[in-house]
Amino acid sequence: GCTDIICCIFFIVAIVGYVAVGILAWTHGDPRKVIYPTDSLGQYCGQGKLETRNAKQPLLFYFNMMKCASPMVLLEFQCPTPQVCVEKCPDRTLTLVTAIGNAQDWEYYKSYCRADPGAKVLVDILQKKLCPAYLISSKPFLQRCFPSIGKKAHIYTTQSFAMKIFEDYTKSWYWILICLLIAVVLSLIFIVLLRYLAGIMVWVMIFMVIAVVAGGIAHCSIKYVNLKDTPGSNITLQQLGFQPDFSVYLHIRQSWLAFIIILAILEVIIIILLIFLRKRIRIAVELMKEASRAVGYVMSSLFYPIFTFLLLTIVIAYWGVTAVFLSTSSEPVYKVFNETDCLHARQTCDPENFTLSTMKRDCPRSECLFAFYGGETPYHKYLVVLQFYNVFLFFWCANFVTALGQMTLAGAFASYYWAPNKPNDMPAYPLCASLGRSLRYHTGSLAFGSLILAIVQIIRVLLEYIDHKLKGAENKFAKFLLCCLKCCFWCLEKFIKFLNRNAYIMVAIYGKNFCRSARDAFFLLMRNVIRVVVLDKVTDFILFLGKLLIVGLTVLVGSYLIAHGFFSVYAMCVDTLFLCFCEYLPLINVLTPETKSPSLRRFISSPEVYEDIEVIFKI
């Protein structure tokens, strides 16, 4: 039956609202504001009447380009740094302190200020953000000044660097394609090898770790002995105190003794863990073999990440286009300013015909100046809310697509595990059948889990927004509290992702609602917490080595993404089979030689299943 129907309805309503926001943004937005750069006052660079300043300054200069990496760009779609229109990009690197001390440099530097700094008071200029703190040699790209990259003797601009990449791609695209195909083949081979050589691979890598630590102990011991007769090597760390040059500590015997003790303790811990966890490591190895067997029966699952990638591309594209149109919906608002009392003070005005208006006639000394960037209509007043809604629905939809992929794969691999006679008792198309079940019956559960995660993520964005707004605040307690909140919500997001992943597996197995599945998954994992830790670390380590191996053989960054896509399917398979195995454990525990009754044999109808249970029971 259908699960979490209320959340499903709520999700559909939210999607309809998201479409409405997109339509509203597309009717009010002006993408020319992104194509053609605008300064901090909302005025186009290189546009307008010839006598205006901006008409002769077609390029946009950012005071601090690093601010463009701020999470605030998700909301405002603009870099949170002052921006001015300039005639040409800076062709030298200067700091404000250096420029003030030289009259010629200062005259050049002032052309990149957004207002005349007047007196050369450094602190006032920086506090009022009249001028940038530094200039970096830049080149124009898309009518914006971007820092040049490369050595001074051979400078590449961002534009030429991008063109160089494009030219290289057009010349060698077939070699790149061949390498990516090789990465696909290698990923498949690695998964096949895991099926037959998982035990050898795991134990070899474990003993390699032991050997590396033992080698470290031997190296430190040799260093400790060689420094015996060296003058000054016998002083203690307490006598030496803190030294900014850490190489000094390498000339003291006590440092190497500390290294020996730390590595020896680590070696003992690893050996003890191996002794007590050897059976559980064997279970992890068997599960990895079983995962390879399951992937072999459901080969189409290896290419499912392509479908997830396409859906995520659509979600990201819709968010990006909507964000652009929302951010360009604002208009420069001008208001009447007057030094003396004026009837029309702070009223909205039009600068083009202000000199002939009644406002100017009533207040001769008044001026129509830029006030803020927004608008006076209800739509403009709620633009920030609409941007938050856009970001929130982006997180929700992206998490929903990821959750759909996880539940679809879990359902396919669970149908393999619970089939008594493989592959005859499996669905004809297990992946398509699982996808159909997930969308038909469990859209509400997927939306529920994605909603919880999206709420945490939007809270993290809000914390970044508050942190941005309180940049100039001197309240240290507020900064400390904000830092703690950001750390806590980061940890909470990681925990929810882990819990959601296992909840989706339980939903795929039993078809229960999200909350009940999350509770069952949590307590099931807590009852097998040691197995969870061992399995997770062993599989993660092996898959990580596999990714590095494939990247090393193909020497392509794109090959890592391909390997990650294949191995994410494998990791989902291992997690699904592990939860199924944990569900099987109560049956295994009662299947002792004394309790192998005929009723149990009838309950386990398939001889193959019975043999599998006996193998795991022996482990």
Coordinates of C-alpha atoms in Angstrom, one line a residue, residues 59 93 108 110 219 226 248 294 307 325 333 417 434 445 456 554 563 605 614 618:
L59 CA 33.9 46.2 -17.5
T93 CA 49.2 44.0 -8.5
Y108 CA 46.0 54.9 -10.7
K110 CA 41.6 55.6 -7.3
H219 CA 62.5 3.6 11.4
N226 CA 71.5 7.1 16.1
V248 CA 63.7 21.1 15.6
A294 CA 23.9 -9.7 -6.7
F307 CA 19.5 8.2 -14.7
F325 CA 15.4 35.4 -13.0
V333 CA 14.8 52.4 -6.3
Y417 CA 18.4 -11.6 -1.5
S434 CA 11.7 -1.5 -7.9
S445 CA 8.2 8.2 2.3
V456 CA 18.5 20.8 8.1
T554 CA 43.5 6.2 -16.8
A563 CA 34.3 4.8 -10.7
S605 CA 11.7 -24.3 1.6
E614 CA 24.5 -22.9 7.4
K618 CA 29.5 -21.5 10.8

